[in-house]
PDB file of N, CA, C and O in Angstrom:
ATOM      1  N   MET A   1       0.745  -1.095   0.063  1.00  0.00           N
ATOM      2  CA  MET A   1      -0.096   0.094   0.094  1.00  0.00           C
ATOM      3  C   MET A   1       0.861   1.133  -0.021  1.00  0.00           C
ATOM      4  O   MET A   1       1.941   1.327   0.721  1.00  0.00           O
ATOM      5  N   ILE A   2       0.407   2.278  -0.762  1.00  0.00           N
ATOM      6  CA  ILE A   2       1.163   3.437  -0.849  1.00  0.00           C
ATOM      7  C   ILE A   2       0.441   4.369   0.103  1.00  0.00           C
ATOM      8  O   ILE A   2      -0.956   4.546  -0.063  1.00  0.00           O
ATOM      9  N   LEU A   3       1.053   5.225   1.048  1.00  0.00           N
ATOM     10  CA  LEU A   3       0.355   6.074   2.081  1.00  0.00           C
ATOM     11  C   LEU A   3       0.567   7.307   1.597  1.00  0.00           C
ATOM     12  O   LEU A   3       1.958   7.863   1.616  1.00  0.00           O
ATOM     13  N   LEU A   4      -0.496   8.209   1.304  1.00  0.00           N
ATOM     14  CA  LEU A   4      -0.153   9.673   0.908  1.00  0.00           C
ATOM     15  C   LEU A   4      -0.672  10.427   2.275  1.00  0.00           C
ATOM     16  O   LEU A   4      -1.868  10.273   2.570  1.00  0.00           O
ATOM     17  N   TYR A   5       0.161  11.396   2.645  1.00  0.00           N
ATOM     18  CA  TYR A   5      -0.049  12.160   3.777  1.00  0.00           C
ATOM     19  C   TYR A   5      -0.110  13.601   3.483  1.00  0.00           C
ATOM     20  O   TYR A   5       0.920  14.174   2.962  1.00  0.00           O
ATOM     21  N   TYR A   6      -1.110  14.296   3.817  1.00  0.00           N
ATOM     22  CA  TYR A   6      -1.277  15.828   3.752  1.00  0.00           C
ATOM     23  C   TYR A   6      -1.349  16.283   4.944  1.00  0.00           C
ATOM     24  O   TYR A   6      -2.395  16.184   5.587  1.00  0.00           O
ATOM     25  N   PRO A   7      -0.364  17.046   5.381  1.00  0.00           N
ATOM     26  CA  PRO A   7      -0.487  17.775   6.851  1.00  0.00           C
ATOM     27  C   PRO A   7      -1.360  18.764   6.825  1.00  0.00           C
ATOM     28  O   PRO A   7      -1.692  19.462   5.995  1.00  0.00           O
ATOM     29  N   ARG A   8      -1.875  19.034   8.180  1.00  0.00           N
ATOM     30  CA  ARG A   8      -2.800  20.079   8.338  1.00  0.00           C
ATOM     31  C   ARG A   8      -2.006  21.333   8.120  1.00  0.00           C
ATOM     32  O   ARG A   8      -0.839  21.635   8.599  1.00  0.00           O
ATOM     33  N   ASN A   9      -2.552  22.386   7.354  1.00  0.00           N
ATOM     34  CA  ASN A   9      -1.749  23.451   6.874  1.00  0.00           C
ATOM     35  C   ASN A   9      -2.597  24.729   6.936  1.00  0.00           C
ATOM     36  O   ASN A   9      -2.288  25.877   6.336  1.00  0.00           O
ATOM     37  N   ALA A  10      -3.923  24.627   7.197  1.00  0.00           N
ATOM     38  CA  ALA A  10      -4.756  25.743   7.353  1.00  0.00           C
ATOM     39  C   ALA A  10      -5.980  25.538   8.409  1.00  0.00           C
ATOM     40  O   ALA A  10      -6.194  24.489   8.868  1.00  0.00           O
ATOM     41  N   PRO A  11      -6.387  26.747   8.944  1.00  0.00           N
ATOM     42  CA  PRO A  11      -7.375  26.764  10.046  1.00  0.00           C
ATOM     43  C   PRO A  11      -8.596  25.992   9.351  1.00  0.00           C
ATOM     44  O   PRO A  11      -8.869  25.967   8.324  1.00  0.00           O
ATOM     45  N   PRO A  12      -9.365  25.201  10.261  1.00  0.00           N
ATOM     46  CA  PRO A  12     -10.433  24.466   9.720  1.00  0.00           C
ATOM     47  C   PRO A  12     -11.530  25.275   8.941  1.00  0.00           C
ATOM     48  O   PRO A  12     -12.216  24.731   8.158  1.00  0.00           O
ATOM     49  N   ARG A  13     -11.815  26.528   9.220  1.00  0.00           N
ATOM     50  CA  ARG A  13     -12.538  27.427   8.644  1.00  0.00           C
ATOM     51  C   ARG A  13     -12.366  27.626   7.299  1.00  0.00           C
ATOM     52  O   ARG A  13     -13.124  27.932   6.458  1.00  0.00           O
ATOM     53  N   LEU A  14     -10.951  27.249   6.669  1.00  0.00           N
ATOM     54  CA  LEU A  14     -10.574  27.717   5.294  1.00  0.00           C
ATOM     55  C   LEU A  14     -10.721  26.577   4.385  1.00  0.00           C
ATOM     56  O   LEU A  14     -11.059  26.768   3.174  1.00  0.00           O
ATOM     57  N   GLY A  15     -10.909  25.131   5.019  1.00  0.00           N
ATOM     58  CA  GLY A  15     -11.213  24.061   4.317  1.00  0.00           C
ATOM     59  C   GLY A  15     -10.546  23.813   2.938  1.00  0.00           C
ATOM     60  O   GLY A  15     -11.038  23.719   1.907  1.00  0.00           O
ATOM     61  N   ARG A  16      -9.065  23.896   3.014  1.00  0.00           N
ATOM     62  CA  ARG A  16      -8.221  23.522   1.958  1.00  0.00           C
ATOM     63  C   ARG A  16      -8.403  21.935   1.510  1.00  0.00           C
ATOM     64  O   ARG A  16      -8.740  21.177   2.022  1.00  0.00           O
ATOM     65  N   ILE A  17      -8.364  21.867   0.142  1.00  0.00           N
ATOM     66  CA  ILE A  17      -8.461  20.692  -0.642  1.00  0.00           C
ATOM     67  C   ILE A  17      -6.946  20.241  -1.159  1.00  0.00           C
ATOM     68  O   ILE A  17      -6.403  21.144  -1.844  1.00  0.00           O
ATOM     69  N   PRO A  18      -6.341  19.053  -0.660  1.00  0.00           N
ATOM     70  CA  PRO A  18      -5.163  18.767  -1.067  1.00  0.00           C
ATOM     71  C   PRO A  18      -5.118  18.153  -2.599  1.00  0.00           C
ATOM     72  O   PRO A  18      -5.069  17.071  -2.867  1.00  0.00           O
ATOM     73  N   LEU A  19      -5.261  19.324  -3.505  1.00  0.00           N
ATOM     74  CA  LEU A  19      -5.231  18.726  -4.772  1.00  0.00           C
ATOM     75  C   LEU A  19      -4.111  17.987  -5.389  1.00  0.00           C
ATOM     76  O   LEU A  19      -4.084  17.148  -6.117  1.00  0.00           O
ATOM     77  N   SER A  20      -2.775  18.364  -4.800  1.00  0.00           N
ATOM     78  CA  SER A  20      -1.647  17.637  -5.323  1.00  0.00           C
ATOM     79  C   SER A  20      -1.798  16.207  -4.989  1.00  0.00           C
ATOM     80  O   SER A  20      -1.477  15.305  -5.655  1.00  0.00           O
ATOM     81  N   VAL A  21      -2.152  15.715  -3.503  1.00  0.00           N
ATOM     82  CA  VAL A  21      -2.379  14.344  -3.132  1.00  0.00           C
ATOM     83  C   VAL A  21      -3.691  13.864  -3.980  1.00  0.00           C
ATOM     84  O   VAL A  21      -3.485  12.492  -4.435  1.00  0.00           O
ATOM     85  N   LEU A  22      -4.562  14.530  -4.183  1.00  0.00           N
ATOM     86  CA  LEU A  22      -5.695  13.892  -4.939  1.00  0.00           C
ATOM     87  C   LEU A  22      -5.236  13.572  -6.451  1.00  0.00           C
ATOM     88  O   LEU A  22      -5.609  12.560  -6.900  1.00  0.00           O
ATOM     89  N   ALA A  23      -4.339  14.391  -6.960  1.00  0.00           N
ATOM     90  CA  ALA A  23      -3.954  14.129  -8.264  1.00  0.00           C
ATOM     91  C   ALA A  23      -3.049  12.938  -8.179  1.00  0.00           C
ATOM     92  O   ALA A  23      -3.133  11.940  -9.223  1.00  0.00           O
ATOM     93  N   LEU A  24      -2.144  12.656  -7.331  1.00  0.00           N
ATOM     94  CA  LEU A  24      -1.385  11.333  -7.142  1.00  0.00           C
ATOM     95  C   LEU A  24      -2.371  10.266  -7.022  1.00  0.00           C
ATOM     96  O   LEU A  24      -2.080   9.293  -7.700  1.00  0.00           O
ATOM     97  N   GLY A  25      -3.482  10.416  -6.194  1.00  0.00           N
ATOM     98  CA  GLY A  25      -4.234   9.425  -6.013  1.00  0.00           C
ATOM     99  C   GLY A  25      -5.026   8.794  -7.368  1.00  0.00           C
ATOM    100  O   GLY A  25      -5.228   7.670  -7.532  1.00  0.00           O
ATOM    101  N   ALA A  26      -5.079   9.773  -8.165  1.00  0.00           N
ATOM    102  CA  ALA A  26      -5.882   9.711  -9.534  1.00  0.00           C
ATOM    103  C   ALA A  26      -4.984   8.955 -10.238  1.00  0.00           C
ATOM    104  O   ALA A  26      -5.443   7.833 -11.232  1.00  0.00           O
ATOM    105  N   VAL A  27      -3.742   9.049 -10.249  1.00  0.00           N
ATOM    106  CA  VAL A  27      -2.755   8.193 -11.206  1.00  0.00           C
ATOM    107  C   VAL A  27      -2.639   6.870 -10.560  1.00  0.00           C
ATOM    108  O   VAL A  27      -2.360   6.023 -11.300  1.00  0.00           O
ATOM    109  N   LEU A  28      -2.614   6.687  -9.171  1.00  0.00           N
ATOM    110  CA  LEU A  28      -2.607   5.543  -8.556  1.00  0.00           C
ATOM    111  C   LEU A  28      -3.819   4.730  -8.831  1.00  0.00           C
ATOM    112  O   LEU A  28      -3.790   3.431  -8.595  1.00  0.00           O
ATOM    113  N   GLU A  29      -5.197   5.104  -8.782  1.00  0.00           N
ATOM    114  CA  GLU A  29      -6.380   4.443  -8.894  1.00  0.00           C
ATOM    115  C   GLU A  29      -6.236   3.382  -9.892  1.00  0.00           C
ATOM    116  O   GLU A  29      -5.774   3.513 -11.150  1.00  0.00           O
ATOM    117  N   GLY A  30      -6.511   2.131  -9.415  1.00  0.00           N
ATOM    118  CA  GLY A  30      -6.661   0.878 -10.283  1.00  0.00           C
ATOM    119  C   GLY A  30      -5.358   0.393 -10.526  1.00  0.00           C
ATOM    120  O   GLY A  30      -5.235  -0.739 -11.093  1.00  0.00           O
ATOM    121  N   ARG A  31      -4.270   0.930 -10.286  1.00  0.00           N
ATOM    122  CA  ARG A  31      -2.920   0.334 -10.369  1.00  0.00           C
ATOM    123  C   ARG A  31      -2.306  -0.188  -8.992  1.00  0.00           C
ATOM    124  O   ARG A  31      -1.494  -1.195  -8.942  1.00  0.00           O
ATOM    125  N   HIS A  32      -2.499   0.625  -7.874  1.00  0.00           N
ATOM    126  CA  HIS A  32      -1.707   0.397  -6.688  1.00  0.00           C
ATOM    127  C   HIS A  32      -2.720   0.641  -5.482  1.00  0.00           C
ATOM    128  O   HIS A  32      -3.636   1.570  -5.691  1.00  0.00           O
ATOM    129  N   ASP A  33      -2.733  -0.116  -4.491  1.00  0.00           N
ATOM    130  CA  ASP A  33      -3.474  -0.068  -3.280  1.00  0.00           C
ATOM    131  C   ASP A  33      -2.803   1.271  -2.681  1.00  0.00           C
ATOM    132  O   ASP A  33      -1.702   1.410  -2.302  1.00  0.00           O
ATOM    133  N   TYR A  34      -3.733   2.288  -2.263  1.00  0.00           N
ATOM    134  CA  TYR A  34      -3.337   3.568  -1.523  1.00  0.00           C
ATOM    135  C   TYR A  34      -4.100   3.938  -0.695  1.00  0.00           C
ATOM    136  O   TYR A  34      -5.465   3.708  -0.752  1.00  0.00           O
ATOM    137  N   ARG A  35      -3.872   4.639   0.224  1.00  0.00           N
ATOM    138  CA  ARG A  35      -4.675   5.442   1.304  1.00  0.00           C
ATOM    139  C   ARG A  35      -4.145   6.858   1.290  1.00  0.00           C
ATOM    140  O   ARG A  35      -3.021   7.261   1.512  1.00  0.00           O
ATOM    141  N   ILE A  36      -5.084   7.860   1.545  1.00  0.00           N
ATOM    142  CA  ILE A  36      -4.956   9.319   1.828  1.00  0.00           C
ATOM    143  C   ILE A  36      -5.367   9.665   3.205  1.00  0.00           C
ATOM    144  O   ILE A  36      -6.360   9.350   3.560  1.00  0.00           O
ATOM    145  N   VAL A  37      -4.350  10.148   3.726  1.00  0.00           N
ATOM    146  CA  VAL A  37      -4.698  10.890   5.169  1.00  0.00           C
ATOM    147  C   VAL A  37      -4.542  12.289   5.151  1.00  0.00           C
ATOM    148  O   VAL A  37      -3.543  12.825   4.766  1.00  0.00           O
ATOM    149  N   ASP A  38      -5.623  12.913   5.341  1.00  0.00           N
ATOM    150  CA  ASP A  38      -5.471  14.511   5.030  1.00  0.00           C
ATOM    151  C   ASP A  38      -5.649  14.924   6.648  1.00  0.00           C
ATOM    152  O   ASP A  38      -6.612  14.994   7.337  1.00  0.00           O
ATOM    153  N   GLY A  39      -4.675  15.843   6.921  1.00  0.00           N
ATOM    154  CA  GLY A  39      -4.668  16.440   8.336  1.00  0.00           C
ATOM    155  C   GLY A  39      -5.549  17.443   8.698  1.00  0.00           C
ATOM    156  O   GLY A  39      -5.923  17.788   9.612  1.00  0.00           O
ATOM    157  N   ASN A  40      -6.043  18.027   7.625  1.00  0.00           N
ATOM    158  CA  ASN A  40      -7.154  19.120   7.624  1.00  0.00           C
ATOM    159  C   ASN A  40      -8.565  18.461   7.840  1.00  0.00           C
ATOM    160  O   ASN A  40      -9.224  19.427   8.305  1.00  0.00           O
ATOM    161  N   VAL A  41      -8.672  17.226   7.677  1.00  0.00           N
ATOM    162  CA  VAL A  41      -9.945  16.671   7.859  1.00  0.00           C
ATOM    163  C   VAL A  41      -9.675  15.661   9.175  1.00  0.00           C
ATOM    164  O   VAL A  41     -10.809  15.706   9.980  1.00  0.00           O
ATOM    165  N   ASP A  42      -8.821  14.802   9.158  1.00  0.00           N
ATOM    166  CA  ASP A  42      -8.473  13.791  10.124  1.00  0.00           C
ATOM    167  C   ASP A  42      -7.741  14.457  11.563  1.00  0.00           C
ATOM    168  O   ASP A  42      -6.633  14.941  11.143  1.00  0.00           O
ATOM    169  N   HIS A  43      -8.433  14.995  12.384  1.00  0.00           N
ATOM    170  CA  HIS A  43      -7.832  15.586  13.546  1.00  0.00           C
ATOM    171  C   HIS A  43      -6.925  14.769  14.272  1.00  0.00           C
ATOM    172  O   HIS A  43      -6.046  15.243  15.152  1.00  0.00           O
ATOM    173  N   ARG A  44      -6.886  13.324  14.043  1.00  0.00           N
ATOM    174  CA  ARG A  44      -5.948  12.475  14.637  1.00  0.00           C
ATOM    175  C   ARG A  44      -5.092  11.875  13.602  1.00  0.00           C
ATOM    176  O   ARG A  44      -4.723  10.707  13.553  1.00  0.00           O
ATOM    177  N   ALA A  45      -4.577  12.628  12.490  1.00  0.00           N
ATOM    178  CA  ALA A  45      -3.905  12.214  11.528  1.00  0.00           C
ATOM    179  C   ALA A  45      -2.517  11.499  11.846  1.00  0.00           C
ATOM    180  O   ALA A  45      -2.517  10.413  11.255  1.00  0.00           O
ATOM    181  N   LEU A  46      -1.736  12.030  12.676  1.00  0.00           N
ATOM    182  CA  LEU A  46      -0.735  11.175  13.114  1.00  0.00           C
ATOM    183  C   LEU A  46      -1.074  10.037  13.758  1.00  0.00           C
ATOM    184  O   LEU A  46      -0.347   8.866  13.424  1.00  0.00           O
ATOM    185  N   GLU A  47      -2.091   9.921  14.558  1.00  0.00           N
ATOM    186  CA  GLU A  47      -2.458   8.415  15.154  1.00  0.00           C
ATOM    187  C   GLU A  47      -2.963   7.576  14.079  1.00  0.00           C
ATOM    188  O   GLU A  47      -2.613   6.424  14.007  1.00  0.00           O
ATOM    189  N   SER A  48      -3.681   8.228  13.007  1.00  0.00           N
ATOM    190  CA  SER A  48      -4.205   7.418  11.959  1.00  0.00           C
ATOM    191  C   SER A  48      -2.981   6.664  11.193  1.00  0.00           C
ATOM    192  O   SER A  48      -2.973   5.564  10.695  1.00  0.00           O
ATOM    193  N   LEU A  49      -1.913   7.692  10.890  1.00  0.00           N
ATOM    194  CA  LEU A  49      -0.819   7.167  10.065  1.00  0.00           C
ATOM    195  C   LEU A  49      -0.015   6.135  10.973  1.00  0.00           C
ATOM    196  O   LEU A  49       0.331   4.988  10.403  1.00  0.00           O
ATOM    197  N   ALA A  50       0.076   6.099  12.233  1.00  0.00           N
ATOM    198  CA  ALA A  50       0.833   5.142  13.042  1.00  0.00           C
ATOM    199  C   ALA A  50      -0.191   3.930  13.053  1.00  0.00           C
ATOM    200  O   ALA A  50       0.417   2.868  13.100  1.00  0.00           O
ATOM    201  N   GLU A  51      -1.401   4.063  12.930  1.00  0.00           N
ATOM    202  CA  GLU A  51      -2.264   2.812  13.220  1.00  0.00           C
ATOM    203  C   GLU A  51      -2.161   2.066  11.867  1.00  0.00           C
ATOM    204  O   GLU A  51      -2.087   0.854  11.817  1.00  0.00           O
ATOM    205  N   ILE A  52      -2.124   2.934  10.647  1.00  0.00           N
ATOM    206  CA  ILE A  52      -1.996   2.033   9.311  1.00  0.00           C
ATOM    207  C   ILE A  52      -0.523   1.494   9.198  1.00  0.00           C
ATOM    208  O   ILE A  52      -0.686   0.394   8.790  1.00  0.00           O
ATOM    209  N   ILE A  53       0.507   2.129   9.641  1.00  0.00           N
ATOM    210  CA  ILE A  53       1.837   1.580   9.764  1.00  0.00           C
ATOM    211  C   ILE A  53       1.862   0.407  10.745  1.00  0.00           C
ATOM    212  O   ILE A  53       2.658  -0.683  10.449  1.00  0.00           O
ATOM    213  N   GLY A  54       1.341   0.586  11.749  1.00  0.00           N
ATOM    214  CA  GLY A  54       1.491  -0.553  12.799  1.00  0.00           C
ATOM    215  C   GLY A  54       0.575  -1.808  12.331  1.00  0.00           C
ATOM    216  O   GLY A  54       1.040  -2.810  12.754  1.00  0.00           O
ATOM    217  N   ASN A  55      -0.377  -1.610  11.630  1.00  0.00           N
ATOM    218  CA  ASN A  55      -1.132  -2.803  11.097  1.00  0.00           C
ATOM    219  C   ASN A  55      -0.455  -3.365   9.925  1.00  0.00           C
ATOM    220  O   ASN A  55      -0.808  -4.397   9.237  1.00  0.00           O
ATOM    221  N   LYS A  56       0.750  -2.782   9.567  1.00  0.00           N
ATOM    222  CA  LYS A  56       1.693  -3.392   8.348  1.00  0.00           C
ATOM    223  C   LYS A  56       0.869  -3.363   6.998  1.00  0.00           C
ATOM    224  O   LYS A  56       1.021  -4.309   6.340  1.00  0.00           O
ATOM    225  N   GLN A  57       0.031  -2.333   7.010  1.00  0.00           N
ATOM    226  CA  GLN A  57      -0.538  -2.353   5.696  1.00  0.00           C
ATOM    227  C   GLN A  57       0.169  -1.470   4.828  1.00  0.00           C
ATOM    228  O   GLN A  57       0.095  -1.498   3.570  1.00  0.00           O
ATOM    229  N   VAL A  58       1.169  -0.952   5.060  1.00  0.00           N
ATOM    230  CA  VAL A  58       2.171  -0.254   4.373  1.00  0.00           C
ATOM    231  C   VAL A  58       3.561  -1.181   4.367  1.00  0.00           C
ATOM    232  O   VAL A  58       4.033  -1.460   5.383  1.00  0.00           O
ATOM    233  N   ALA A  59       4.161  -1.381   3.312  1.00  0.00           N
ATOM    234  CA  ALA A  59       5.312  -2.245   3.077  1.00  0.00           C
ATOM    235  C   ALA A  59       6.661  -1.240   3.609  1.00  0.00           C
ATOM    236  O   ALA A  59       7.438  -2.026   4.244  1.00  0.00           O
ATOM    237  N   SER A  60       6.778  -0.263   3.492  1.00  0.00           N
ATOM    238  CA  SER A  60       7.924   0.530   3.965  1.00  0.00           C
ATOM    239  C   SER A  60       7.548   1.983   3.920  1.00  0.00           C
ATOM    240  O   SER A  60       6.478   2.537   3.318  1.00  0.00           O
ATOM    241  N   PHE A  61       8.282   2.695   4.694  1.00  0.00           N
ATOM    242  CA  PHE A  61       7.808   4.106   4.992  1.00  0.00           C
ATOM    243  C   PHE A  61       8.995   5.018   4.846  1.00  0.00           C
ATOM    244  O   PHE A  61      10.087   4.660   5.442  1.00  0.00           O
ATOM    245  N   SER A  62       9.002   6.207   4.123  1.00  0.00           N
ATOM    246  CA  SER A  62       9.952   7.156   4.062  1.00  0.00           C
ATOM    247  C   SER A  62       9.336   8.575   4.101  1.00  0.00           C
ATOM    248  O   SER A  62       8.289   8.775   3.635  1.00  0.00           O
ATOM    249  N   ALA A  63       9.912   9.431   4.810  1.00  0.00           N
ATOM    250  CA  ALA A  63       9.329  10.847   4.871  1.00  0.00           C
ATOM    251  C   ALA A  63      10.049  11.673   4.255  1.00  0.00           C
ATOM    252  O   ALA A  63      11.431  11.721   4.218  1.00  0.00           O
ATOM    253  N   CYS A  64       9.715  12.480   3.412  1.00  0.00           N
ATOM    254  CA  CYS A  64      10.144  13.686   2.773  1.00  0.00           C
ATOM    255  C   CYS A  64       9.819  14.930   3.322  1.00  0.00           C
ATOM    256  O   CYS A  64       8.562  15.018   3.521  1.00  0.00           O
ATOM    257  N   ARG A  65      10.693  15.858   3.481  1.00  0.00           N
ATOM    258  CA  ARG A  65      10.516  17.144   3.823  1.00  0.00           C
ATOM    259  C   ARG A  65      10.698  18.182   2.954  1.00  0.00           C
ATOM    260  O   ARG A  65      11.551  18.238   2.097  1.00  0.00           O
TER     261      ARG A  65
END
């Protein structure tokens, strides 16, 4: 599984949509298993990431800054 993470970058009232991550998801659709974790929607995003990785649904993990 490919894990796409979009960190929280705006106050909740602004309602940003992670178009770059959605575009990557569109490319992966039907080719690879993937999951998007959006920090602007999931207020427990880091816990969600840890749960996904902890369940070994992700083969390997690397972080880019």
